[in-house]
Amino acid sequence: AQSVAQPEDQVNVAEGNPLTVKCTYSVSGNPYLFWYVQYPNRGLQFLLKYITGDNLVKGSYGFEAEFNKSQTSFHLKKPSALVSDSALYFCAVRPSPFYNQGGKLIFGQGTELSVKP
Amino acid sequence: NAGVTQTPKFQVLKTGQSMTLQCAQDMNHEYMSWYRQDPGMGLRLIHYSVGAGITDQGEVPNGYNVSRSTTEDFPLRLLSAAPSQTSVYFCASSYARTGDSYEQYFGPGTRLTVT
């Protein structure tokens, strides 16, 4: 079955330290990979995506993510965390573009990021 | 552009009542979808549509109906509400054409409580 896993329910980081939020996937074909962020009582906001090309992709608010095909991972990173980065982060994958019409996404269960001053 | 809009923001229903959650987008997106968000379970796809007149079931379709008569609107109907449908509901839309990168745009959500 196709799936996305975020192995950590919560990640705690001190402000100014680097952060990593992990994501692994199990899908067929060459997936499109996404990260979204959800602030309290808000909808999801798109952060970044990997479609093809350079394995390191840069997105909004200083976030970046590294695609690793051999490890089927797409970890989200930021060199220096801010308190305002505290939110719920979702990894999502759109499997097998050729066979999948219209952008259906499979989401991980989410990781709560807490950045303390 | 207003993006993706959802109404209402909050709703309380009694078991057995029916209601419609509204979703509209003004970006001319072909693809629209409904998700429910429950703690620890991420977002689960309820129904989706790849264009007007075309809908299909997602992961958790039971108890919900959808229709897509226009490109802009994609209402979600709860036929007979149950406490298990207490959740936060998100509507999303995206382009669906070959070659597009398909990032989805989300509405602000509807928080539904069924008592």
PDB file of C-alpha atoms in Angstrom:
ATOM      1  CA  ALA A   1       0.000   0.000   0.000  1.00  0.00           C
ATOM      2  CA  GLN A   2       1.177   3.507  -0.734  1.00  0.00           C
ATOM      3  CA  SER A   3       1.950   5.504   2.369  1.00  0.00           C
ATOM      4  CA  VAL A   4       3.807   8.393   3.932  1.00  0.00           C
ATOM      5  CA  ALA A   5       5.374   8.202   7.380  1.00  0.00           C
ATOM      6  CA  GLN A   6       6.459  10.963   9.705  1.00  0.00           C
ATOM      7  CA  PRO A   7       8.166   9.005  12.478  1.00  0.00           C
ATOM      8  CA  GLU A   8       8.142  11.799  15.058  1.00  0.00           C
ATOM      9  CA  ASP A   9       4.904  13.124  16.523  1.00  0.00           C
ATOM     10  CA  GLN A  10       6.793  16.058  18.029  1.00  0.00           C
ATOM     11  CA  VAL A  11      10.137  17.761  17.490  1.00  0.00           C
ATOM     12  CA  ASN A  12      11.521  20.192  20.068  1.00  0.00           C
ATOM     13  CA  VAL A  13      14.254  22.649  19.102  1.00  0.00           C
ATOM     14  CA  ALA A  14      15.858  25.678  20.717  1.00  0.00           C
ATOM     15  CA  GLU A  15      15.636  28.931  18.806  1.00  0.00           C
ATOM     16  CA  GLY A  16      18.691  29.435  16.608  1.00  0.00           C
ATOM     17  CA  ASN A  17      19.435  25.720  16.341  1.00  0.00           C
ATOM     18  CA  PRO A  18      18.991  23.740  13.128  1.00  0.00           C
ATOM     19  CA  LEU A  19      15.842  21.684  12.776  1.00  0.00           C
ATOM     20  CA  THR A  20      14.915  18.543  10.863  1.00  0.00           C
ATOM     21  CA  VAL A  21      11.445  17.069  10.428  1.00  0.00           C
ATOM     22  CA  LYS A  22      11.578  13.592   8.946  1.00  0.00           C
ATOM     23  CA  CYS A  23       9.459  12.048   6.212  1.00  0.00           C
ATOM     24  CA  THR A  24       9.697   8.718   4.416  1.00  0.00           C
ATOM     25  CA  TYR A  25       7.414   7.404   1.722  1.00  0.00           C
ATOM     26  CA  SER A  26       6.409   4.179   0.053  1.00  0.00           C
ATOM     27  CA  VAL A  27       4.837   4.761  -3.350  1.00  0.00           C
ATOM     28  CA  SER A  28       5.223   3.438  -6.854  1.00  0.00           C
ATOM     29  CA  GLY A  29       6.791   5.361  -9.690  1.00  0.00           C
ATOM     30  CA  ASN A  30       8.497   8.705  -9.372  1.00  0.00           C
ATOM     31  CA  PRO A  31       6.533  10.674  -6.805  1.00  0.00           C
ATOM     32  CA  TYR A  32       5.964  14.370  -6.452  1.00  0.00           C
ATOM     33  CA  LEU A  33       6.768  15.334  -2.834  1.00  0.00           C
ATOM     34  CA  PHE A  34       5.430  18.245  -0.807  1.00  0.00           C
ATOM     35  CA  TRP A  35       5.689  19.873   2.605  1.00  0.00           C
ATOM     36  CA  TYR A  36       2.855  21.865   4.119  1.00  0.00           C
ATOM     37  CA  VAL A  37       2.635  23.834   7.371  1.00  0.00           C
ATOM     38  CA  GLN A  38      -0.450  24.373   9.503  1.00  0.00           C
ATOM     39  CA  TYR A  39      -0.619  27.121  12.096  1.00  0.00           C
ATOM     40  CA  PRO A  40      -3.241  26.812  14.873  1.00  0.00           C
ATOM     41  CA  ASN A  41      -6.830  27.083  13.627  1.00  0.00           C
ATOM     42  CA  ARG A  42      -5.685  27.672  10.061  1.00  0.00           C
ATOM     43  CA  GLY A  43      -5.656  25.722   6.821  1.00  0.00           C
ATOM     44  CA  LEU A  44      -2.536  24.149   5.344  1.00  0.00           C
ATOM     45  CA  GLN A  45      -0.013  26.346   3.595  1.00  0.00           C
ATOM     46  CA  PHE A  46       2.316  25.069   0.892  1.00  0.00           C
ATOM     47  CA  LEU A  47       6.021  25.247   1.838  1.00  0.00           C
ATOM     48  CA  LEU A  48       7.954  23.510  -0.923  1.00  0.00           C
ATOM     49  CA  LYS A  49       7.936  20.664  -3.419  1.00  0.00           C
ATOM     50  CA  TYR A  50      10.219  18.246  -5.211  1.00  0.00           C
ATOM     51  CA  ILE A  51       9.279  17.262  -8.747  1.00  0.00           C
ATOM     52  CA  THR A  52      12.573  16.526 -10.457  1.00  0.00           C
ATOM     53  CA  GLY A  53      16.130  17.835 -10.670  1.00  0.00           C
ATOM     54  CA  ASP A  54      18.304  19.028  -7.774  1.00  0.00           C
ATOM     55  CA  ASN A  55      17.740  16.897  -4.687  1.00  0.00           C
ATOM     56  CA  LEU A  56      17.865  19.940  -2.409  1.00  0.00           C
ATOM     57  CA  VAL A  57      14.845  22.168  -2.828  1.00  0.00           C
ATOM     58  CA  LYS A  58      14.295  25.527  -1.189  1.00  0.00           C
ATOM     59  CA  GLY A  59      10.949  26.875  -0.119  1.00  0.00           C
ATOM     60  CA  SER A  60       9.185  29.525   1.889  1.00  0.00           C
ATOM     61  CA  TYR A  61      10.359  31.006   5.220  1.00  0.00           C
ATOM     62  CA  GLY A  62      13.921  29.669   4.849  1.00  0.00           C
ATOM     63  CA  PHE A  63      12.914  26.016   4.772  1.00  0.00           C
ATOM     64  CA  GLU A  64      14.542  23.459   2.516  1.00  0.00           C
ATOM     65  CA  ALA A  65      14.130  19.741   1.973  1.00  0.00           C
ATOM     66  CA  GLU A  66      16.395  17.009   0.721  1.00  0.00           C
ATOM     67  CA  PHE A  67      15.092  14.265  -1.539  1.00  0.00           C
ATOM     68  CA  ASN A  68      16.885  10.929  -1.147  1.00  0.00           C
ATOM     69  CA  LYS A  69      15.645   8.351  -3.617  1.00  0.00           C
ATOM     70  CA  SER A  70      17.618   5.405  -2.238  1.00  0.00           C
ATOM     71  CA  GLN A  71      16.279   6.021   1.277  1.00  0.00           C
ATOM     72  CA  THR A  72      12.836   7.120   0.011  1.00  0.00           C
ATOM     73  CA  SER A  73      13.032  10.133   2.277  1.00  0.00           C
ATOM     74  CA  PHE A  74      12.195  13.818   1.991  1.00  0.00           C
ATOM     75  CA  HIS A  75      13.300  15.474   5.229  1.00  0.00           C
ATOM     76  CA  LEU A  76      12.465  19.103   5.947  1.00  0.00           C
ATOM     77  CA  LYS A  77      15.264  21.277   7.287  1.00  0.00           C
ATOM     78  CA  LYS A  78      16.030  24.787   8.402  1.00  0.00           C
ATOM     79  CA  PRO A  79      19.492  26.034   9.438  1.00  0.00           C
ATOM     80  CA  SER A  80      18.268  28.295  12.253  1.00  0.00           C
ATOM     81  CA  ALA A  81      14.854  27.802  13.872  1.00  0.00           C
ATOM     82  CA  LEU A  82      12.573  30.638  14.929  1.00  0.00           C
ATOM     83  CA  VAL A  83       9.898  30.588  17.627  1.00  0.00           C
ATOM     84  CA  SER A  84       7.437  31.554  14.876  1.00  0.00           C
ATOM     85  CA  ASP A  85       8.227  28.262  13.090  1.00  0.00           C
ATOM     86  CA  SER A  86       6.271  26.416  15.785  1.00  0.00           C
ATOM     87  CA  ALA A  87       3.417  24.686  13.943  1.00  0.00           C
ATOM     88  CA  LEU A  88       2.194  21.360  12.602  1.00  0.00           C
ATOM     89  CA  TYR A  89       4.084  20.114   9.541  1.00  0.00           C
ATOM     90  CA  PHE A  90       2.765  17.641   6.993  1.00  0.00           C
ATOM     91  CA  CYS A  91       4.644  15.706   4.370  1.00  0.00           C
ATOM     92  CA  ALA A  92       2.599  14.658   1.335  1.00  0.00           C
ATOM     93  CA  VAL A  93       3.220  12.640  -1.789  1.00  0.00           C
ATOM     94  CA  ARG A  94       1.499  12.465  -5.130  1.00  0.00           C
ATOM     95  CA  PRO A  95       2.313   9.002  -6.449  1.00  0.00           C
ATOM     96  CA  SER A  96       2.872   7.807 -10.028  1.00  0.00           C
ATOM     97  CA  PRO A  97       2.123  10.935 -11.984  1.00  0.00           C
ATOM     98  CA  PHE A  98       1.375   9.062 -15.173  1.00  0.00           C
ATOM     99  CA  TYR A  99      -1.382   6.990 -13.593  1.00  0.00           C
ATOM    100  CA  ASN A 100      -2.666   9.427 -11.020  1.00  0.00           C
ATOM    101  CA  GLN A 101      -4.990  12.038 -12.406  1.00  0.00           C
ATOM    102  CA  GLY A 102      -5.512  15.373 -10.846  1.00  0.00           C
ATOM    103  CA  GLY A 103      -3.130  15.660  -7.967  1.00  0.00           C
ATOM    104  CA  LYS A 104      -4.509  13.299  -5.334  1.00  0.00           C
ATOM    105  CA  LEU A 105      -2.205  13.511  -2.319  1.00  0.00           C
ATOM    106  CA  ILE A 106      -1.319  11.063   0.431  1.00  0.00           C
ATOM    107  CA  PHE A 107      -0.462  12.818   3.712  1.00  0.00           C
ATOM    108  CA  GLY A 108       1.676  11.788   6.646  1.00  0.00           C
ATOM    109  CA  GLN A 109       0.156  12.069  10.111  1.00  0.00           C
ATOM    110  CA  GLY A 110       1.921  15.336  10.884  1.00  0.00           C
ATOM    111  CA  THR A 111       4.784  16.431  13.160  1.00  0.00           C
ATOM    112  CA  GLU A 112       4.327  19.123  15.781  1.00  0.00           C
ATOM    113  CA  LEU A 113       7.368  21.409  15.792  1.00  0.00           C
ATOM    114  CA  SER A 114       7.984  23.375  18.977  1.00  0.00           C
ATOM    115  CA  VAL A 115      10.717  26.010  18.991  1.00  0.00           C
ATOM    116  CA  LYS A 116      11.583  27.413  22.431  1.00  0.00           C
ATOM    117  CA  PRO A 117      13.335  30.741  22.987  1.00  0.00           C
TER     118      PRO A 117
ATOM    119  CA  ASN B   1      -8.198  36.266  -5.683  1.00  0.00           C
ATOM    120  CA  ALA B   2     -10.027  34.966  -2.622  1.00  0.00           C
ATOM    121  CA  GLY B   3      -8.412  31.534  -3.111  1.00  0.00           C
ATOM    122  CA  VAL B   4     -10.338  28.684  -1.510  1.00  0.00           C
ATOM    123  CA  THR B   5     -13.227  29.692   0.719  1.00  0.00           C
ATOM    124  CA  GLN B   6     -15.248  27.492   3.050  1.00  0.00           C
ATOM    125  CA  THR B   7     -18.451  28.087   4.947  1.00  0.00           C
ATOM    126  CA  PRO B   8     -19.384  27.785   7.715  1.00  0.00           C
ATOM    127  CA  LYS B   9     -16.302  28.068   9.948  1.00  0.00           C
ATOM    128  CA  PHE B  10     -17.986  26.259  12.821  1.00  0.00           C
ATOM    129  CA  GLN B  11     -21.049  24.014  13.009  1.00  0.00           C
ATOM    130  CA  VAL B  12     -22.726  21.921  15.685  1.00  0.00           C
ATOM    131  CA  LEU B  13     -25.154  19.222  14.573  1.00  0.00           C
ATOM    132  CA  LYS B  14     -27.274  16.695  16.376  1.00  0.00           C
ATOM    133  CA  THR B  15     -26.981  13.036  15.411  1.00  0.00           C
ATOM    134  CA  GLY B  16     -29.108  12.313  12.366  1.00  0.00           C
ATOM    135  CA  GLN B  17     -29.205  15.863  11.033  1.00  0.00           C
ATOM    136  CA  SER B  18     -27.963  16.631   7.536  1.00  0.00           C
ATOM    137  CA  MET B  19     -26.024  19.600   6.294  1.00  0.00           C
ATOM    138  CA  THR B  20     -23.875  20.856   3.446  1.00  0.00           C
ATOM    139  CA  LEU B  21     -20.363  22.246   3.812  1.00  0.00           C
ATOM    140  CA  GLN B  22     -19.652  24.775   1.110  1.00  0.00           C
ATOM    141  CA  CYS B  23     -16.383  25.155  -0.782  1.00  0.00           C
ATOM    142  CA  ALA B  24     -15.558  27.546  -3.594  1.00  0.00           C
ATOM    143  CA  GLN B  25     -12.387  28.518  -5.447  1.00  0.00           C
ATOM    144  CA  ASP B  26     -11.727  31.330  -7.908  1.00  0.00           C
ATOM    145  CA  MET B  27      -8.470  30.049  -9.439  1.00  0.00           C
ATOM    146  CA  ASN B  28     -10.083  28.022 -12.235  1.00  0.00           C
ATOM    147  CA  HIS B  29      -8.628  24.822 -10.765  1.00  0.00           C
ATOM    148  CA  GLU B  30      -9.845  21.570 -12.265  1.00  0.00           C
ATOM    149  CA  TYR B  31      -9.121  19.469  -9.191  1.00  0.00           C
ATOM    150  CA  MET B  32     -10.986  19.877  -5.914  1.00  0.00           C
ATOM    151  CA  SER B  33     -11.042  17.655  -2.885  1.00  0.00           C
ATOM    152  CA  TRP B  34     -12.347  17.277   0.644  1.00  0.00           C
ATOM    153  CA  TYR B  35     -10.238  16.057   3.550  1.00  0.00           C
ATOM    154  CA  ARG B  36     -10.990  15.475   7.178  1.00  0.00           C
ATOM    155  CA  GLN B  37      -8.369  16.072   9.833  1.00  0.00           C
ATOM    156  CA  ASP B  38      -8.389  14.095  13.056  1.00  0.00           C
ATOM    157  CA  PRO B  39      -5.691  14.153  15.764  1.00  0.00           C
ATOM    158  CA  GLY B  40      -2.802  11.789  15.017  1.00  0.00           C
ATOM    159  CA  MET B  41      -4.270  10.720  11.685  1.00  0.00           C
ATOM    160  CA  GLY B  42      -3.158  13.482   9.360  1.00  0.00           C
ATOM    161  CA  LEU B  43      -5.511  14.374   6.546  1.00  0.00           C
ATOM    162  CA  ARG B  44      -7.686  11.712   4.996  1.00  0.00           C
ATOM    163  CA  LEU B  45      -9.261  12.153   1.590  1.00  0.00           C
ATOM    164  CA  ILE B  46     -13.066  11.930   1.549  1.00  0.00           C
ATOM    165  CA  HIS B  47     -14.021  12.701  -2.075  1.00  0.00           C
ATOM    166  CA  TYR B  48     -12.396  14.433  -4.990  1.00  0.00           C
ATOM    167  CA  SER B  49     -13.227  15.801  -8.407  1.00  0.00           C
ATOM    168  CA  VAL B  50     -11.065  16.290 -11.506  1.00  0.00           C
ATOM    169  CA  GLY B  51     -13.575  18.544 -13.211  1.00  0.00           C
ATOM    170  CA  ALA B  52     -17.197  19.601 -13.424  1.00  0.00           C
ATOM    171  CA  GLY B  53     -19.463  16.570 -13.527  1.00  0.00           C
ATOM    172  CA  ILE B  54     -16.713  14.165 -12.397  1.00  0.00           C
ATOM    173  CA  THR B  55     -16.339  12.971  -8.809  1.00  0.00           C
ATOM    174  CA  ASP B  56     -14.758   9.959  -7.156  1.00  0.00           C
ATOM    175  CA  GLN B  57     -14.340   8.466  -3.716  1.00  0.00           C
ATOM    176  CA  GLY B  58     -11.296   8.899  -1.566  1.00  0.00           C
ATOM    177  CA  GLU B  59     -10.139   6.985   1.470  1.00  0.00           C
ATOM    178  CA  VAL B  60     -13.099   7.626   3.795  1.00  0.00           C
ATOM    179  CA  PRO B  61     -16.223   8.359   1.684  1.00  0.00           C
ATOM    180  CA  ASN B  62     -18.936   6.682   3.773  1.00  0.00           C
ATOM    181  CA  GLY B  63     -21.568   9.066   5.069  1.00  0.00           C
ATOM    182  CA  TYR B  64     -20.655  11.841   2.650  1.00  0.00           C
ATOM    183  CA  ASN B  65     -21.886  12.886  -0.794  1.00  0.00           C
ATOM    184  CA  VAL B  66     -20.438  15.372  -3.259  1.00  0.00           C
ATOM    185  CA  SER B  67     -21.357  16.885  -6.594  1.00  0.00           C
ATOM    186  CA  ARG B  68     -19.520  19.216  -8.968  1.00  0.00           C
ATOM    187  CA  SER B  69     -21.881  21.152 -11.187  1.00  0.00           C
ATOM    188  CA  THR B  70     -19.441  24.040 -11.771  1.00  0.00           C
ATOM    189  CA  THR B  71     -15.670  24.427 -11.814  1.00  0.00           C
ATOM    190  CA  GLU B  72     -15.831  26.817  -8.852  1.00  0.00           C
ATOM    191  CA  ASP B  73     -17.974  24.936  -6.306  1.00  0.00           C
ATOM    192  CA  PHE B  74     -17.594  21.577  -4.599  1.00  0.00           C
ATOM    193  CA  PRO B  75     -20.079  21.116  -1.732  1.00  0.00           C
ATOM    194  CA  LEU B  76     -19.814  18.249   0.737  1.00  0.00           C
ATOM    195  CA  ARG B  77     -23.060  16.826   2.076  1.00  0.00           C
ATOM    196  CA  LEU B  78     -23.426  14.921   5.322  1.00  0.00           C
ATOM    197  CA  LEU B  79     -26.467  12.740   4.870  1.00  0.00           C
ATOM    198  CA  SER B  80     -27.178  11.742   8.488  1.00  0.00           C
ATOM    199  CA  ALA B  81     -24.580  13.109  10.884  1.00  0.00           C
ATOM    200  CA  ALA B  82     -22.898  10.782  13.362  1.00  0.00           C
ATOM    201  CA  PRO B  83     -20.549  11.578  16.274  1.00  0.00           C
ATOM    202  CA  SER B  84     -17.741   9.845  14.324  1.00  0.00           C
ATOM    203  CA  GLN B  85     -17.973  12.686  11.814  1.00  0.00           C
ATOM    204  CA  THR B  86     -16.838  15.213  14.398  1.00  0.00           C
ATOM    205  CA  SER B  87     -13.725  16.594  12.746  1.00  0.00           C
ATOM    206  CA  VAL B  88     -12.153  19.523  10.961  1.00  0.00           C
ATOM    207  CA  TYR B  89     -12.933  19.516   7.261  1.00  0.00           C
ATOM    208  CA  PHE B  90     -10.674  21.067   4.646  1.00  0.00           C
ATOM    209  CA  CYS B  91     -11.373  21.737   1.020  1.00  0.00           C
ATOM    210  CA  ALA B  92      -8.448  21.973  -1.388  1.00  0.00           C
ATOM    211  CA  SER B  93      -7.954  22.709  -5.059  1.00  0.00           C
ATOM    212  CA  SER B  94      -5.211  22.517  -7.660  1.00  0.00           C
ATOM    213  CA  TYR B  95      -4.547  22.406 -11.363  1.00  0.00           C
ATOM    214  CA  ALA B  96      -4.797  18.951 -12.856  1.00  0.00           C
ATOM    215  CA  ARG B  97      -3.238  19.344 -16.254  1.00  0.00           C
ATOM    216  CA  THR B  98      -0.356  17.142 -17.319  1.00  0.00           C
ATOM    217  CA  GLY B  99       2.913  18.902 -16.556  1.00  0.00           C
ATOM    218  CA  ASP B 100       1.593  20.998 -13.700  1.00  0.00           C
ATOM    219  CA  SER B 101       3.205  20.566 -10.320  1.00  0.00           C
ATOM    220  CA  TYR B 102      -0.087  20.125  -8.482  1.00  0.00           C
ATOM    221  CA  GLU B 103       0.517  21.899  -5.197  1.00  0.00           C
ATOM    222  CA  GLN B 104      -2.849  22.158  -3.526  1.00  0.00           C
ATOM    223  CA  TYR B 105      -4.373  25.281  -2.053  1.00  0.00           C
ATOM    224  CA  PHE B 106      -6.368  24.778   1.127  1.00  0.00           C
ATOM    225  CA  GLY B 107      -9.355  26.549   2.566  1.00  0.00           C
ATOM    226  CA  PRO B 108      -9.434  27.700   6.217  1.00  0.00           C
ATOM    227  CA  GLY B 109     -11.463  24.698   7.360  1.00  0.00           C
ATOM    228  CA  THR B 110     -14.837  23.939   8.926  1.00  0.00           C
ATOM    229  CA  ARG B 111     -14.866  22.663  12.497  1.00  0.00           C
ATOM    230  CA  LEU B 112     -17.824  20.292  12.857  1.00  0.00           C
ATOM    231  CA  THR B 113     -19.118  18.834  16.107  1.00  0.00           C
ATOM    232  CA  VAL B 114     -21.828  16.176  16.118  1.00  0.00           C
ATOM    233  CA  THR B 115     -23.533  15.554  19.456  1.00  0.00           C
TER     234      THR B 115
END
